[in-house]
Structures are given as structure tokens and as C-alpha cells.
XYZ file of C-alpha atoms in Angstrom:
543
model
C 15.566 15.988 51.065
C 12.922 15.955 49.222
C 12.025 13.295 46.480
C 12.309 14.088 43.075
C 9.107 14.670 40.791
C 9.741 11.477 38.845
C 10.167 9.286 41.985
C 6.806 11.090 43.801
C 4.918 10.210 40.595
C 6.511 6.698 40.546
C 5.434 6.069 44.331
C 2.093 7.703 44.195
C 1.082 5.515 40.835
C 2.713 2.287 42.429
C 0.492 2.850 45.380
C -2.535 3.190 43.422
C -1.713 0.248 41.156
C -1.052 -1.734 44.182
C -4.351 -0.869 45.842
C -6.072 -1.730 42.397
C -4.677 -5.315 42.025
C -5.474 -6.044 45.493
C -9.083 -5.281 44.483
C -8.927 -6.832 41.522
C -8.853 -10.477 43.107
C -12.744 -10.112 43.694
C -12.847 -9.491 39.897
C -13.924 -12.026 37.588
C -11.322 -12.728 34.967
C -13.761 -13.226 31.875
C -14.558 -9.252 32.051
C -15.491 -8.545 28.303
C -12.999 -5.446 28.098
C -12.020 -4.813 25.002
C -7.939 -4.406 24.525
C -8.590 -1.910 21.847
C -10.287 0.774 23.775
C -7.718 0.119 26.556
C -4.778 0.706 24.288
C -6.397 3.944 22.796
C -6.932 5.436 26.174
C -3.117 4.697 26.837
C -2.344 6.420 23.452
C -4.771 9.190 24.087
C -2.641 9.868 27.182
C 0.601 9.795 26.032
C -0.714 12.184 23.126
C -2.400 14.588 25.648
C 0.906 14.579 28.076
C 2.936 15.075 25.242
C 1.516 18.898 24.435
C -1.889 19.964 26.282
C -1.619 21.288 29.715
C 0.662 20.352 32.747
C 2.114 16.845 33.180
C 3.511 16.826 36.835
C 2.001 14.950 39.772
C 0.046 17.990 40.765
C -1.845 17.512 37.418
C -2.757 13.695 38.066
C -4.057 14.298 41.837
C -5.923 16.748 40.723
C -7.579 14.905 37.975
C -7.845 11.987 40.608
C -9.728 14.305 42.832
C -12.128 16.154 40.015
C -12.957 12.496 38.141
C -11.705 9.946 40.307
C -9.423 7.102 39.690
C -10.965 5.785 36.570
C -10.026 9.066 34.749
C -6.798 8.910 35.660
C -5.936 5.256 35.780
C -3.807 5.230 32.422
C -1.705 7.778 33.435
C -0.406 6.687 36.814
C -0.590 2.589 35.568
C 1.808 4.112 33.069
C 3.907 5.758 35.440
C 4.041 2.729 38.078
C 4.504 0.253 35.211
C 7.639 2.287 34.181
C 8.999 2.614 37.709
C 8.843 -1.214 38.206
C 10.456 -2.310 35.085
C 12.771 1.042 35.136
C 11.446 2.584 31.980
C 11.551 6.415 31.617
C 8.278 8.013 32.494
C 7.123 11.455 31.218
C 9.092 14.511 31.390
C 8.892 16.670 34.455
C 6.986 20.306 33.629
C 10.003 21.717 35.783
C 11.681 21.327 32.657
C 11.750 24.566 30.631
C 10.527 23.105 27.409
C 8.794 19.514 28.098
C 9.324 16.776 25.441
C 6.870 13.878 24.596
C 6.187 10.942 26.592
C 7.708 8.071 26.283
C 6.426 4.219 26.263
C 8.188 1.092 27.485
C 10.410 0.980 24.694
C 12.366 4.085 25.570
C 10.670 6.254 22.227
C 8.452 8.968 22.087
C 4.741 8.148 21.678
C 2.046 10.214 19.783
C 4.008 11.476 17.067
C 5.477 10.181 13.583
C 9.194 8.846 13.913
C 10.855 11.251 12.029
C 14.878 10.639 11.076
C 16.911 13.347 12.278
C 18.311 15.351 9.236
C 21.753 14.375 8.027
C 24.267 16.856 6.248
C 24.681 15.996 2.388
C 27.794 14.010 1.646
C 28.819 13.855 -2.037
C 28.812 10.437 -3.529
C 26.587 8.546 -0.937
C 23.182 9.199 -2.645
C 22.851 5.322 -2.589
C 23.938 4.794 1.008
C 21.474 7.568 2.081
C 18.748 6.070 0.265
C 19.291 2.822 1.944
C 19.755 4.208 5.179
C 16.415 6.060 4.949
C 14.390 3.095 3.918
C 15.811 0.897 6.799
C 14.830 3.980 8.751
C 11.512 3.774 7.575
C 11.037 -0.144 8.081
C 12.370 0.334 11.605
C 9.678 3.124 12.403
C 7.051 1.230 10.871
C 7.700 -1.908 12.901
C 8.543 0.431 16.042
C 4.840 1.797 15.450
C 3.352 -1.789 15.295
C 5.047 -2.559 18.481
C 3.872 0.623 20.302
C 0.361 -0.616 19.291
C 1.082 -4.231 20.502
C 2.235 -3.158 23.623
C -0.765 -0.478 24.281
C -2.916 -3.942 24.025
C -1.221 -4.987 26.957
C -2.950 -6.201 30.491
C -2.530 -2.652 31.956
C -5.185 -1.258 29.456
C -7.774 -3.714 30.640
C -6.835 -2.753 34.490
C -7.910 0.874 33.239
C -11.684 -0.108 32.169
C -12.060 -2.311 34.903
C -10.898 0.470 37.577
C -13.048 2.623 35.743
C -15.701 0.885 36.347
C -15.174 -0.114 40.025
C -14.295 3.531 40.414
C -18.161 4.345 39.442
C -20.206 1.422 41.167
C -17.847 -1.143 42.468
C -16.596 -4.143 41.363
C -19.929 -5.299 39.778
C -19.914 -2.626 37.678
C -17.218 -4.316 35.591
C -20.435 -6.198 34.098
C -21.840 -3.461 32.079
C -18.725 -3.511 29.656
C -19.458 -7.117 28.734
C -20.434 -6.810 24.954
C -21.061 -10.579 24.333
C -24.261 -11.203 26.610
C -26.514 -10.328 24.007
C -30.419 -11.243 24.191
C -30.235 -13.136 27.408
C -27.013 -14.712 26.084
C -28.539 -16.702 23.174
C -28.393 -15.657 19.407
C -32.024 -14.358 18.748
C -31.553 -15.393 14.916
C -30.146 -18.729 13.452
C -26.690 -18.908 12.590
C -25.862 -18.190 8.714
C -24.385 -21.131 6.991
C -23.724 -19.779 3.857
C -20.847 -17.481 3.155
C -22.937 -15.359 0.644
C -23.651 -13.305 -1.131
C -26.429 -12.222 0.955
C -29.928 -10.553 -0.644
C -31.197 -7.781 1.439
C -32.954 -4.705 1.301
C -32.646 -0.937 2.270
C -34.051 2.779 1.606
C -32.208 4.208 -1.416
C -32.118 7.517 -2.872
C -32.450 7.579 -6.695
C -31.467 11.419 -7.006
C -30.665 14.374 -5.143
C -34.182 15.572 -4.562
C -36.253 12.621 -4.958
C -38.025 10.211 -1.911
C -35.970 7.071 -0.449
C -37.385 4.080 -2.073
C -37.161 0.173 -1.304
C -34.260 -0.957 -3.026
C -33.433 -4.916 -3.283
C -29.852 -5.779 -3.403
C -26.750 -8.171 -2.180
C -23.967 -7.830 0.458
C -20.541 -9.341 -0.833
C -19.719 -13.024 0.319
C -17.928 -13.568 3.488
C -14.386 -13.065 3.500
C -11.630 -14.457 5.836
C -11.759 -11.610 8.279
C -15.469 -10.518 7.574
C -18.571 -10.867 10.066
C -21.841 -10.860 8.678
C -24.396 -8.260 10.570
C -28.078 -8.522 10.947
C -28.757 -4.495 11.533
C -31.304 -3.898 13.953
C -31.246 -0.209 13.976
C -29.542 2.622 12.405
C -29.603 6.101 13.464
C -30.413 9.181 10.981
C -27.453 11.542 10.670
C -27.496 14.990 8.814
C -24.613 13.891 6.786
C -26.777 11.385 5.477
C -28.683 14.128 4.115
C -26.015 16.301 2.907
C -24.587 13.512 1.143
C -27.625 12.453 -1.158
C -28.655 16.511 -1.694
C -24.967 16.768 -3.404
C -24.262 19.017 -0.742
C -20.456 17.758 -0.465
C -20.263 16.623 -3.981
C -21.659 14.384 -6.440
C -22.526 10.734 -5.836
C -23.617 7.583 -7.572
C -27.275 6.727 -7.574
C -29.110 4.772 -6.317
C -27.269 4.955 -2.900
C -28.396 3.661 0.690
C -26.870 5.899 3.413
C -26.342 5.601 7.157
C -23.047 5.573 9.211
C -24.666 4.590 12.814
C -25.400 0.715 12.848
C -26.272 -1.346 15.593
C -26.692 -5.059 15.054
C -25.816 -8.893 15.754
C -23.395 -10.966 14.227
C -25.148 -13.849 12.134
C -22.065 -15.140 10.255
C -17.960 -15.184 10.786
C -15.192 -15.752 8.428
C -12.871 -18.464 8.854
C -9.971 -15.967 10.390
C -12.146 -13.775 12.506
C -10.938 -13.913 15.954
C -12.829 -10.916 17.783
C -16.454 -11.727 17.209
C -18.903 -14.689 17.707
C -22.432 -15.562 15.975
C -24.643 -13.619 18.400
C -22.196 -10.907 19.486
C -23.787 -7.419 19.750
C -21.881 -5.169 17.473
C -21.655 -1.465 15.672
C -20.257 -0.060 12.842
C -19.412 3.431 12.407
C -18.640 6.062 9.546
C -15.786 3.714 7.920
C -15.531 -0.083 6.792
C -11.899 -0.119 5.536
C -8.724 2.082 5.023
C -5.251 1.363 3.799
C -3.579 -0.046 6.879
C -0.425 0.796 6.315
C -0.058 4.750 6.552
C 1.411 6.200 9.238
C -1.969 7.664 10.798
C -3.601 3.806 10.140
C -0.509 2.503 12.116
C -1.321 4.814 14.959
C -4.923 4.198 15.483
C -6.094 7.094 13.290
C -7.859 5.390 10.590
C -10.467 8.385 10.294
C -7.303 10.618 8.896
C -5.807 8.054 6.531
C -3.584 9.292 4.335
C -4.777 7.335 1.566
C -8.359 7.710 2.211
C -10.548 5.389 4.208
C -13.436 3.685 2.930
C -16.443 5.215 4.128
C -19.724 3.031 4.934
C -21.447 4.488 2.326
C -20.820 6.346 -1.037
C -17.254 5.326 -0.949
C -15.354 2.860 -3.497
C -15.194 -0.812 -1.560
C -12.065 -3.121 -2.120
C -13.846 -4.678 -4.981
C -14.662 -1.826 -6.815
C -18.365 -1.488 -6.076
C -19.742 1.556 -4.165
C -20.770 1.017 -0.192
C -24.238 1.024 0.656
C -24.895 2.292 4.257
C -27.011 1.081 6.972
C -30.424 1.994 6.061
C -30.623 -1.484 5.516
C -31.115 -4.852 7.060
C -27.796 -6.644 6.472
C -24.144 -6.006 6.144
C -20.920 -7.524 5.761
C -17.727 -5.763 7.330
C -14.166 -6.607 8.252
C -14.063 -7.495 11.641
C -11.364 -4.678 12.357
C -14.010 -1.764 11.871
C -16.550 -3.266 13.760
C -17.036 -2.052 17.287
C -17.925 -4.155 20.444
C -20.880 -2.966 22.427
C -21.186 -3.093 26.107
C -23.900 -4.804 27.646
C -25.207 -1.963 29.247
C -25.678 0.322 26.306
C -29.243 -0.137 24.530
C -28.607 -1.222 21.249
C -31.300 1.006 19.948
C -29.138 3.870 21.187
C -25.639 2.773 20.106
C -25.860 4.201 16.715
C -25.691 7.851 17.449
C -22.673 6.961 19.523
C -20.446 5.936 16.464
C -20.830 9.062 14.355
C -22.326 11.939 16.931
C -20.737 10.533 19.810
C -17.133 10.139 18.525
C -17.092 13.352 16.604
C -17.645 14.984 19.957
C -15.674 12.941 22.215
C -12.363 12.969 20.015
C -11.875 17.003 20.116
C -12.918 17.049 23.765
C -10.001 14.342 24.511
C -7.816 16.176 22.206
C -8.097 19.632 24.116
C -7.848 18.100 27.330
C -11.248 18.870 28.792
C -11.351 18.237 32.520
C -12.508 19.569 35.896
C -12.400 23.502 36.017
C -12.472 24.060 32.433
C -15.098 25.908 31.050
C -16.912 24.794 27.501
C -19.187 26.122 25.311
C -21.133 24.117 22.959
C -22.737 25.982 19.748
C -25.851 23.741 18.978
C -28.192 21.531 20.584
C -29.094 19.103 18.217
C -27.941 15.475 17.097
C -23.964 16.366 17.992
C -24.584 19.224 20.859
C -27.058 16.911 23.081
C -24.104 14.419 23.408
C -21.253 17.002 23.392
C -22.497 18.280 26.453
C -23.426 14.918 28.560
C -19.748 14.187 27.567
C -18.067 17.369 28.509
C -20.103 17.024 31.925
C -18.922 13.848 32.531
C -15.358 14.815 31.821
C -15.629 17.458 34.774
C -16.251 20.588 32.817
C -18.707 23.593 33.286
C -20.876 23.606 30.239
C -22.537 26.481 28.342
C -24.846 25.863 25.438
C -25.452 28.370 23.093
C -28.633 27.797 21.146
C -31.016 29.625 18.363
C -34.016 27.205 20.289
C -35.371 28.813 23.642
C -37.454 25.767 23.938
C -34.320 23.635 24.283
C -33.051 25.402 27.675
C -34.743 22.881 29.720
C -33.094 19.853 27.763
C -29.833 21.642 27.884
C -29.882 21.474 31.456
C -31.045 18.088 31.674
C -28.178 16.988 29.812
C -25.630 19.125 32.088
C -25.034 22.446 30.837
C -25.064 24.998 33.942
C -25.680 27.836 31.127
C -27.910 28.682 28.395
C -27.218 31.582 25.862
C -29.941 32.120 23.138
C -28.230 32.914 20.163
C -30.335 35.466 18.020
C -29.623 38.637 16.209
C -28.945 41.580 18.578
C -27.644 39.166 21.511
C -25.189 40.545 23.288
C -22.226 38.199 24.525
C -19.548 40.763 25.854
C -20.283 39.686 29.189
C -18.843 36.206 28.100
C -15.328 37.442 26.335
C -12.312 35.169 27.392
C -14.415 32.997 29.508
C -14.264 29.952 27.644
C -11.150 27.293 27.543
C -12.848 25.429 24.755
C -15.644 25.805 22.399
C -17.009 22.766 20.145
C -19.038 24.182 17.428
C -21.757 21.373 16.134
C -23.920 23.709 14.045
C -23.998 22.306 10.274
C -25.438 25.810 8.860
C -23.473 29.100 8.025
C -22.995 31.228 10.848
C -20.969 34.322 12.021
C -17.563 33.083 13.858
C -16.830 36.329 14.981
C -19.369 36.118 17.372
C -17.736 33.011 19.386
C -14.221 33.221 18.570
C -13.735 36.375 20.981
C -15.285 34.149 23.544
C -12.320 32.111 23.906
C -9.676 32.620 26.504
C -6.025 33.546 25.106
C -4.754 30.554 23.510
C -7.801 28.708 23.469
C -9.304 26.914 20.683
C -12.665 26.789 19.015
C -13.176 23.201 17.187
C -15.781 23.194 14.090
C -17.037 19.582 13.453
C -20.598 20.609 12.180
C -20.281 20.618 8.501
C -23.102 21.968 6.520
C -22.921 22.794 2.338
C -19.590 23.319 0.971
C -21.090 26.198 -1.168
C -21.817 28.199 2.126
C -18.313 28.636 4.033
C -17.986 29.997 7.493
C -15.949 33.159 7.510
C -14.557 35.149 10.131
C -12.744 38.884 10.585
C -8.642 39.750 10.041
C -8.007 40.104 13.443
C -10.450 37.773 15.493
C -7.824 35.150 16.337
C -5.019 37.554 16.201
C -5.804 39.873 19.271
C -5.685 37.021 21.795
C -3.898 34.253 19.988
C -7.031 32.035 19.617
C -6.868 29.372 17.304
C -9.830 27.990 15.064
C -9.572 24.074 14.084
C -11.780 21.235 12.865
C -12.069 17.574 14.138
C -13.312 14.131 11.973
C -14.930 11.674 13.961
C -12.516 8.955 15.471
C -10.620 5.893 15.079
C -11.657 2.448 15.638
C -9.883 2.416 19.189
C -10.802 5.982 19.955
C -14.615 4.728 19.462
C -14.442 1.927 21.498
C -12.600 3.968 24.338
C -15.607 6.157 23.734
C -18.269 3.245 24.085
C -16.699 2.050 27.470
C -16.604 5.615 28.792
C -20.531 6.104 27.935
C -20.859 2.732 29.496
C -19.572 3.569 32.541
C -20.883 7.245 32.680
C -24.136 6.265 31.708
C -24.269 8.695 28.419
C -26.918 8.159 25.959
C -28.556 9.903 23.210
C -32.146 10.791 23.302
C -33.660 8.987 20.387
C -36.819 8.812 18.523
C -37.598 5.265 16.703
C -38.810 5.344 13.339
C -40.103 2.489 10.685
C -37.843 2.124 7.696
C -40.777 3.700 5.235
C -40.783 6.754 7.778
C -37.394 8.089 6.901
C -38.545 10.698 3.953
C -40.650 12.186 7.066
C -37.696 12.154 9.685
C -35.310 14.014 7.131
C -37.668 16.817 6.700
C -38.254 16.983 10.539
C -34.165 16.910 10.568
C -34.090 19.892 8.164
C -36.774 22.013 9.981
C -34.609 21.351 13.222
C -37.421 19.312 15.062
C -35.396 16.364 15.749
C -35.459 15.558 19.483
C -32.375 14.704 19.289
C -31.875 11.751 16.944
C -34.040 9.503 15.090
C -33.149 5.790 14.751
C -34.350 3.620 12.252
C -36.087 0.124 13.789
C -35.853 -2.579 10.887
C -38.382 -4.856 12.694
C -40.764 -1.631 13.250
C -43.999 -1.383 11.238
C -45.852 1.506 10.261
């Protein structure tokens, strides 16, 4: 008699984890891999199993064949660990209505805990209130326990095995984030606790040029790290913010949320970083830390509003100033560890453009045999093509620039469509499983939504002026039950996961370095679509 699908999954997973543990004997124990990235791999895979595509053993075997053990390790190891300790695994696809995935605690993961509704009973208002409060406390404690469980050794095994799948045991070293500048700090340790005087390129109005401004960073708190910024990527969001395209801001304002640098001082309670650690800071530097979104690691969707790296009210009431500067102080929980194999000059664009594309590609389960279209080949698009290709998808680029065709193919695209007036896309009707729209300008969505297969999604991540909204026809999504969605960067754990994925897959942005005083010329080129494909400010470069 054939074994049940659950038993098949468990045996298959156990055999792989046993093989991995045997290989692991040859791996140095101090691997430098981040638990945060590993934990989000586990949580993400739970989310994907819960509602996106098949969840049977066949899917795992298919992914293993298409992407290798690296891509399927979190799924398989979760199955194996559950089998070893007698915990429930994810429901089989044979069920007519598959439920959510289950963690080691036997409770659903990837979904906000919701109490079952109870019928109203007269005279029990206080009892219901107390019960509701206890339930909320229990749910919050469960989310925190889940996060703690996700930070276990199995996540470290996942990243190590990913490295092994790409280049053997020696590849584990590419994720080591602490070997900075030959293992020694290039700069002396900062003994003082601040505040720290520094300087940066600030805008003093919506239309004027950016000029050098001297200012101070806050004193070092117990959980703060002080970072000497070496590089900062130039994002179109910086321009939109200063030009008032997304609302009014206070001036003077320093923007920039794609920072790469080195830790030069740490607070008394810092546990994740040392002086000399290579680090990055992305689009946010704080959040409420207690809402359901923050507790599950989605600080980018904080229900109380996160603190952006620039133009946002900080904990002390001041307005945050961004990375077009030489120094910054950030809470360690919002600082990323940079794998050793990633050039510090190239990491910045990954922390905004990279995660902005990676998160929706993962959420909508881009994988082998999927056909994906990327609209626009700019700072976001050129990374989206590389990421989707590394995930195994067949990628088509849609661009208005014919001169980018060779670049699109070099980044991994199989096909390139030139988007101009009169272009006929009819032969691509109902072809794509997913479309990622990176275009930051107003454009006709009715040209692209019909290219989706039934039940597929077009996700927008390119955001332009709020005064020029994109529109689509009444019947555009109805006829094929397609969806129009959006996505907003990613949480800290998912961003760390993205960095480790890029290190393993050797994905990097194409950059052009500029000195601090070259920022105004760079902005002009970004607006004119002349960036190829990301400008990066080099704080030590003169020009």
C-alpha cells in the first residue's frame, strides 16, 4: 500500500536533511550567517505554502530539480524537523480546501492570529472584554514565540546549504559579513558617544540645487550603532521627495536611503555588530515594534507608521536626515549585515531597488516554468530581471528604450518588447504568470493587464507623481479575473534574506560612482532616463 503524501514528504525531507548534516561536518562552525535572514526564509515559505500554488511533495521535488536544494531547503527542513519531533506539517493539496501552514507550536504561521467569534450573551460584557484582552496577549506572545523559533539552527542550515548548492562548502564564506577591509577596521574606533558632527548634501527648496550642509547626528543610545557612510545609492524616490511629488516636507532635507558603510562605534547593549562590521541601512530606521505587522517582521507595513530614513519624524521629534552624508546613527535592529562577497559600493541599490523587487517576486511565488514580464528597465527593473531569472523564471522585458535591448538580455531576459505608440502586443495576450511594473511615470495599464493569464497579477512598485494616477478600464480585470496590486519594499528579515540570496546568486546592480558634489548632475540624468542603472555617491571621491 502506498504511503500517505505526508509520510512521503517527511521521508523525502528527512533524507535530504540527513545528507546535509553529513556534509555540514566539513563546514566551519563560525559561518557568519544571519539568523534574521534565515528566519524570514522560513516565515516566507510558510506564507507561500499557505495560499500560493501547490503544496504537495511534487512541488518540492519540482523546485529541487529547477532551483537545486538551496531553493527548497527551508520547506524540506521544516518538514523534516516536524517529522522528527512529531509536529504537524503543512496540509496536503489533496484536501479540497488547503489550510494554512503550521509551525513547531502547531499553530498557523503567516497569518495574524484571530480569535473565533463568540455569540453575544447578555450580562457578560466584562467577561468578554477580559477574555479578549487575555486572547490578544496570548496571540502577541505566540507571534513572538514564532519569531524566536524561526531564529533557530534550521535557518542557519538553510543558508549554508544554499551556499553549498551553488559552489561547494567553500561558498559558505561568501556570506561572512564581518571580514571587512581585510579583517581590520580602516578607521579608528570612535570612543565618544556623540552627538556626532557631520555633513551632507541638502535640498533647501523643491527646485533649488542640493548644497553642502553641516549638521549633527544624535548621541549614541544603548542599542545604536554609529556608521561611517562610504556609499549611498541615488534613488528616484529621493527626487520625488524633494520635488514635493509625494507631499510637503520640511527643508533643509538630506535624502538617500541606500547606505553602505562601516560601524565605528556601538552602544552598550548592541549585540549584532562590532566595530569594523560592514553594514547597510535601507528605507527605514525604526517602527512601533509592537503592532502585528512589526511582530511578524513586516516593519515596512507597520500599522502605526515606520520611521523612514529621511523626511520622517524620529524618536526625539527631529526630522530624519538621509544617506547623502558621511555619518549616521541607527538602532541595530534596522541595520543590515553585508555578506563579504558583496562590494560595499554595490550594496546600497539592493536595499531599496533590490528588496522592492525581491519581495513581490517571492510573495507571488515566482519560480521555474513561470513567465514573468518586467515593465521598465531602470534602477528597479534591471535588478528585477536578475532576481526573477535567478528564481528560475523566463523573463520578458518591456521598455521604451530600444538601446537597452542588449542590456536586458545581459541581465537575463529572454525577450524584449519595445513599448511605443502603436506597438502590437496581441500575441502576448494571456501569456504571463506575473507582471512587475517598475515604471514611475503615468502609463496605460490597459496595455499590460490583458497580457496576464487568468487569475494572474500585475504588481506595481514604480511610484511617480501622486497628481498623475494610472487608470484602467472597467472590464480590464473582469474578463480574465486578473488582479492589480502593489508592494512596498520589505521588512528587515526579508531584506537580509534578499542580500544573502544575491550573494549566493552573484546578483549585483550596475552602478556609476559619483562624488558628493556631482549629485545635481546625476539627478538631471535620472530624470532624463540616462542612468545606467544606478548612480552611487562615493563619500571619498573627489570631482
